[in-house]
PDB file of C-alpha atoms in Angstrom:
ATOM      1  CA  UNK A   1      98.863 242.358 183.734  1.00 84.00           C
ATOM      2  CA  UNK A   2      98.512 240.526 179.990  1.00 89.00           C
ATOM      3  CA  UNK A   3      96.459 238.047 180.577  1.00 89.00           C
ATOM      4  CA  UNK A   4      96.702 236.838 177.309  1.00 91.00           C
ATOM      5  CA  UNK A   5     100.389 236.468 177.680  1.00 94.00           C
ATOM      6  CA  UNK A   6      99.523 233.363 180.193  1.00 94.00           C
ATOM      7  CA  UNK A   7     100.512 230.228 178.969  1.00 96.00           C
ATOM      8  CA  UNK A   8      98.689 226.905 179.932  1.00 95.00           C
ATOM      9  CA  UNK A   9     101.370 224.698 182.411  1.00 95.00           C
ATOM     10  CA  UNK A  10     102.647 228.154 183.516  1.00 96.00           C
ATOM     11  CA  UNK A  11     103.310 228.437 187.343  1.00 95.00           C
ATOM     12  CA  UNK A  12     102.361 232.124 188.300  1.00 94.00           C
ATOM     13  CA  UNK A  13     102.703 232.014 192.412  1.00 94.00           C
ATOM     14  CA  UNK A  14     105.129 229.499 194.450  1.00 94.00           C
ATOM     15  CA  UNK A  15     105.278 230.600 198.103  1.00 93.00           C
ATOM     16  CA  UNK A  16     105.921 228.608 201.303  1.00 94.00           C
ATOM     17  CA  UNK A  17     103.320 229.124 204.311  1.00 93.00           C
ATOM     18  CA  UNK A  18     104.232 228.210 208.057  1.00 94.00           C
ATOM     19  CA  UNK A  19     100.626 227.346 209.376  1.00 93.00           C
ATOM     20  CA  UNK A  20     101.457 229.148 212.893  1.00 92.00           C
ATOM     21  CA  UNK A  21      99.157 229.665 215.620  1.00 88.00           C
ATOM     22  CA  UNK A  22      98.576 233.541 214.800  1.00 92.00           C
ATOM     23  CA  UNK A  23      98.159 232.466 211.059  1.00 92.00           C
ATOM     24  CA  UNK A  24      95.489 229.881 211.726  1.00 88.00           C
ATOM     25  CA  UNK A  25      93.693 232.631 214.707  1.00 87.00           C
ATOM     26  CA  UNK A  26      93.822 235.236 211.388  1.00 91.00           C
ATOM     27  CA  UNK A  27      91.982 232.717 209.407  1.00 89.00           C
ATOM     28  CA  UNK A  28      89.327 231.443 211.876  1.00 88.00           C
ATOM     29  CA  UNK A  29      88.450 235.264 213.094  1.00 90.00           C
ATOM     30  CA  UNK A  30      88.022 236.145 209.762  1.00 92.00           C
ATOM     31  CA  UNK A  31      85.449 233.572 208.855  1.00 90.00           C
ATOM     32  CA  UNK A  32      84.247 233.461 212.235  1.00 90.00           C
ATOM     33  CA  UNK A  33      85.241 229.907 212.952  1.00 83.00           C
ATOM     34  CA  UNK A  34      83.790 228.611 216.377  1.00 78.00           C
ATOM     35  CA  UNK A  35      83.824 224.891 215.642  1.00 74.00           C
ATOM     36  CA  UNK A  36      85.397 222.937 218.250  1.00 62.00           C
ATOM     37  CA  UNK A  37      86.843 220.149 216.273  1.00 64.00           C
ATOM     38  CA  UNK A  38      89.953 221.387 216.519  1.00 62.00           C
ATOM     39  CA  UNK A  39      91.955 218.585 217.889  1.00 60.00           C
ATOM     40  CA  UNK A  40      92.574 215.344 216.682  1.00 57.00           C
ATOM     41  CA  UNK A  41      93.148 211.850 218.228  1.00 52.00           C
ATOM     42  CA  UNK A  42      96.917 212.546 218.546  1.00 60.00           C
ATOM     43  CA  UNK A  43      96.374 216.024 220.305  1.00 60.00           C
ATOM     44  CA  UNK A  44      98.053 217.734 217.511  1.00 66.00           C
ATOM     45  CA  UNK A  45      96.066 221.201 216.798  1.00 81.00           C
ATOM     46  CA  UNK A  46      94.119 221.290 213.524  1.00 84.00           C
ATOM     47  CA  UNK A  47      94.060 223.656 210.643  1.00 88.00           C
ATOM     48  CA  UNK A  48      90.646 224.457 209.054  1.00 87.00           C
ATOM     49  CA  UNK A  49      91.024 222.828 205.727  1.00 85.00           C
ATOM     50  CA  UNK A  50      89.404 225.324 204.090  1.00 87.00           C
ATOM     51  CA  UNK A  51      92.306 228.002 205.314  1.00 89.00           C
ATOM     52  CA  UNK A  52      95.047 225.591 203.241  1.00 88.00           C
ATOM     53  CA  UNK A  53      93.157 226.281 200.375  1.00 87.00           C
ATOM     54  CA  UNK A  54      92.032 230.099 201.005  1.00 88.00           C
ATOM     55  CA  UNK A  55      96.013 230.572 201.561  1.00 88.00           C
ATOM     56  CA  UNK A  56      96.853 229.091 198.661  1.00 86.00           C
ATOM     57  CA  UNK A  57      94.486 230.684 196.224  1.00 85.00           C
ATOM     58  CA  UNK A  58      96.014 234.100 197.837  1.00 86.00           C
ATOM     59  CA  UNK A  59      99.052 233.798 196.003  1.00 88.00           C
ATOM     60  CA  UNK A  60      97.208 233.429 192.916  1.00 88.00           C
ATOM     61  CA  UNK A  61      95.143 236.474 193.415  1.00 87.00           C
ATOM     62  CA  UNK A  62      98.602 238.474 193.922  1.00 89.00           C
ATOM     63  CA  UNK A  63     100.250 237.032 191.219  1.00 90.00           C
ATOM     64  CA  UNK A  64      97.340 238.186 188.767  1.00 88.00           C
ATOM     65  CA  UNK A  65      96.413 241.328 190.080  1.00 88.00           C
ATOM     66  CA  UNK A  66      92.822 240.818 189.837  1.00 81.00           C
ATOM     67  CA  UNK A  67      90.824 243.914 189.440  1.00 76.00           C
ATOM     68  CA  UNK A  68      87.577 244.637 190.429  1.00 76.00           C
ATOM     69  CA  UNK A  69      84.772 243.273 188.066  1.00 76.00           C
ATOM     70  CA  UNK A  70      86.288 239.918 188.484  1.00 78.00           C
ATOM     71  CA  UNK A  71      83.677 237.019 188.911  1.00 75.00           C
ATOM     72  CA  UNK A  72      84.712 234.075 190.351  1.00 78.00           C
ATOM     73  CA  UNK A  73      82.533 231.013 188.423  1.00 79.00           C
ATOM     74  CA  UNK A  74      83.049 227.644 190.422  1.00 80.00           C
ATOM     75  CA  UNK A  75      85.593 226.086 192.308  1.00 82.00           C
ATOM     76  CA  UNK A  76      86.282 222.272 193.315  1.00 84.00           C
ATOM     77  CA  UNK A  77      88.294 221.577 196.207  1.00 84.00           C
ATOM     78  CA  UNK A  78      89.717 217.812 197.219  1.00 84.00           C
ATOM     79  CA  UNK A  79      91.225 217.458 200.726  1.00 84.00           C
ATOM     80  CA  UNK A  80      93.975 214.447 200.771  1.00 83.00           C
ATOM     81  CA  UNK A  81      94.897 214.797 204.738  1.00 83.00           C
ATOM     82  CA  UNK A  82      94.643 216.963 207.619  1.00 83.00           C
ATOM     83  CA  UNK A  83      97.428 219.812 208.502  1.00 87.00           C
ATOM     84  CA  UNK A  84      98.069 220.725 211.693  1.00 87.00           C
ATOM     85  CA  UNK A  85      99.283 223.694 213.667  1.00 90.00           C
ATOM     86  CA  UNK A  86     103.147 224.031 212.932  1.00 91.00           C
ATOM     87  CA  UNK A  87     103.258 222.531 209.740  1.00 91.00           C
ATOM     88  CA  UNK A  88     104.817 224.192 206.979  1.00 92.00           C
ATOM     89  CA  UNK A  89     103.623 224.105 203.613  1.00 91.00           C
ATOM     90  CA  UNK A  90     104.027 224.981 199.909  1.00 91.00           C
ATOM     91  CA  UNK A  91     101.430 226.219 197.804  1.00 91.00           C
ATOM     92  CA  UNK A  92     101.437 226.489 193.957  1.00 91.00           C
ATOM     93  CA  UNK A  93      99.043 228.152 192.023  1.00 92.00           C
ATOM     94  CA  UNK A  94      99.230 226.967 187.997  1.00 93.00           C
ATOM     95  CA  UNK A  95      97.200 228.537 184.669  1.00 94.00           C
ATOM     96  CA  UNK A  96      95.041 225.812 183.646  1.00 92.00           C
ATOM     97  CA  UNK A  97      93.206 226.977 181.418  1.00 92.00           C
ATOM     98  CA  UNK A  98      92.766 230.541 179.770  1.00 93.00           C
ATOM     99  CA  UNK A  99      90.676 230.814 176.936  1.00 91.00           C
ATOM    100  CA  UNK A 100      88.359 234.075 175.150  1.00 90.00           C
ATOM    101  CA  UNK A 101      84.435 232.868 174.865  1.00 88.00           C
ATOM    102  CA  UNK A 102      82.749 236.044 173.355  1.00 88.00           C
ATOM    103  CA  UNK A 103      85.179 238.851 173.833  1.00 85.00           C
ATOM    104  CA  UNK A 104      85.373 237.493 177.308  1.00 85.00           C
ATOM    105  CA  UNK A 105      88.580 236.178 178.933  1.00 87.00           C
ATOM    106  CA  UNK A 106      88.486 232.617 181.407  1.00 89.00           C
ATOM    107  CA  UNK A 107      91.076 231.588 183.152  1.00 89.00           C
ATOM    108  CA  UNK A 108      90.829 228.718 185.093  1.00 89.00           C
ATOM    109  CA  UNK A 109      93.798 228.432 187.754  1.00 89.00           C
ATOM    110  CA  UNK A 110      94.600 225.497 189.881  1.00 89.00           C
ATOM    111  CA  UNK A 111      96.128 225.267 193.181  1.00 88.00           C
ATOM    112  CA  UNK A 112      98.726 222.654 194.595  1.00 88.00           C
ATOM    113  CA  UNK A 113      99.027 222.908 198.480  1.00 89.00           C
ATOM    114  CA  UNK A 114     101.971 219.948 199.866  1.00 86.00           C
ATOM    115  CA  UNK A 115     103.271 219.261 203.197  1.00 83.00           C
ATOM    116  CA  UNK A 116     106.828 219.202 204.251  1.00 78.00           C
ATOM    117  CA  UNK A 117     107.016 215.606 203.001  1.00 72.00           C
ATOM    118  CA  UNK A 118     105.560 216.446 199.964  1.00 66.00           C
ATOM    119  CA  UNK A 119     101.964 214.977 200.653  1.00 59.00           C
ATOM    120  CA  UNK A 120      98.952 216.459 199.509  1.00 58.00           C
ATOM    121  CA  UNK A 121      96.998 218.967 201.050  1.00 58.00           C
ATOM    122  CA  UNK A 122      93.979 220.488 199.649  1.00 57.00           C
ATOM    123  CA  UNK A 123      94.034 221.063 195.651  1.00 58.00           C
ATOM    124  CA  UNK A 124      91.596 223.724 194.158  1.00 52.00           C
ATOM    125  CA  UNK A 125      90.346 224.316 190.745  1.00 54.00           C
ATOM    126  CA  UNK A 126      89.252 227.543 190.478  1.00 51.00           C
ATOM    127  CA  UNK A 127      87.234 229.207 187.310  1.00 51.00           C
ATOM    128  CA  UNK A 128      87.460 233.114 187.166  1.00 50.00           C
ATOM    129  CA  UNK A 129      86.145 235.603 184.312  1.00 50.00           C
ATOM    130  CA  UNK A 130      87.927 238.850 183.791  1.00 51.00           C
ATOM    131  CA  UNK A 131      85.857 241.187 181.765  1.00 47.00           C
TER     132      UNK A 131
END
């Protein structure tokens, strides 16, 4: 991968996610999820907002082929509204930033997670050095 081919504005993963039961199971036995607030007012199932925004950083992490010796710097994450089991999403991950501070190479990548009506999910700024 040239990273220094990446352009600023440039959209480097677009994928569509169905949040299905096994998906969300995956994500919660991975992390070890026991919380029981799992169900909302309505009934509806909920997905652990922090597995919309792990799934949509994966696509990222694809796209650029990180390689080992990668730090990952900071992160911010804002949550609009809930998902919940069964909803389908989209998840974009854009170059927001990629720079050279001493020989060193940032990039700083941003994720776009919407709903099937096109509502926000969780968006994540995420600042990564490659050495």
């Amino acid at each position: 991968m040239d990273y220094s081919a990446l352009k600023t504005g440039e959209i480097i993963s677009s994928e569509s996610i169905h949040l299905d039961k096994e998906t969300v199971a995956n994500f919660r036995n991975a992390v070890d999820d026991q919380s029981l607030l799992s169900i909302c007012a309505e009934g509806e199932t909920l997905v652990p907002p922090m597995a919309a925004a792990a799934l949509s950083f994966r696509g990222a992490i694809k796209a650029l082929e990180i390689p080992g010796g990668t730090l990952h710097l900071s992160q911010e994450i804002t949550f609009y509204k809930s998902l919940n089991v069964g909803n389908k999403i989209k998840c974009e991950a854009t170059i927001t930033r990629n720079s050279i501070r001493r020989e060193l190479r940032f990039i700083q990548i941003e994720t776009c997670v919407t709903d099937e009506i096109k509502e926000k999910g969780p968006d994540r700024k995420i600042y990564n050095y490659n050495p």
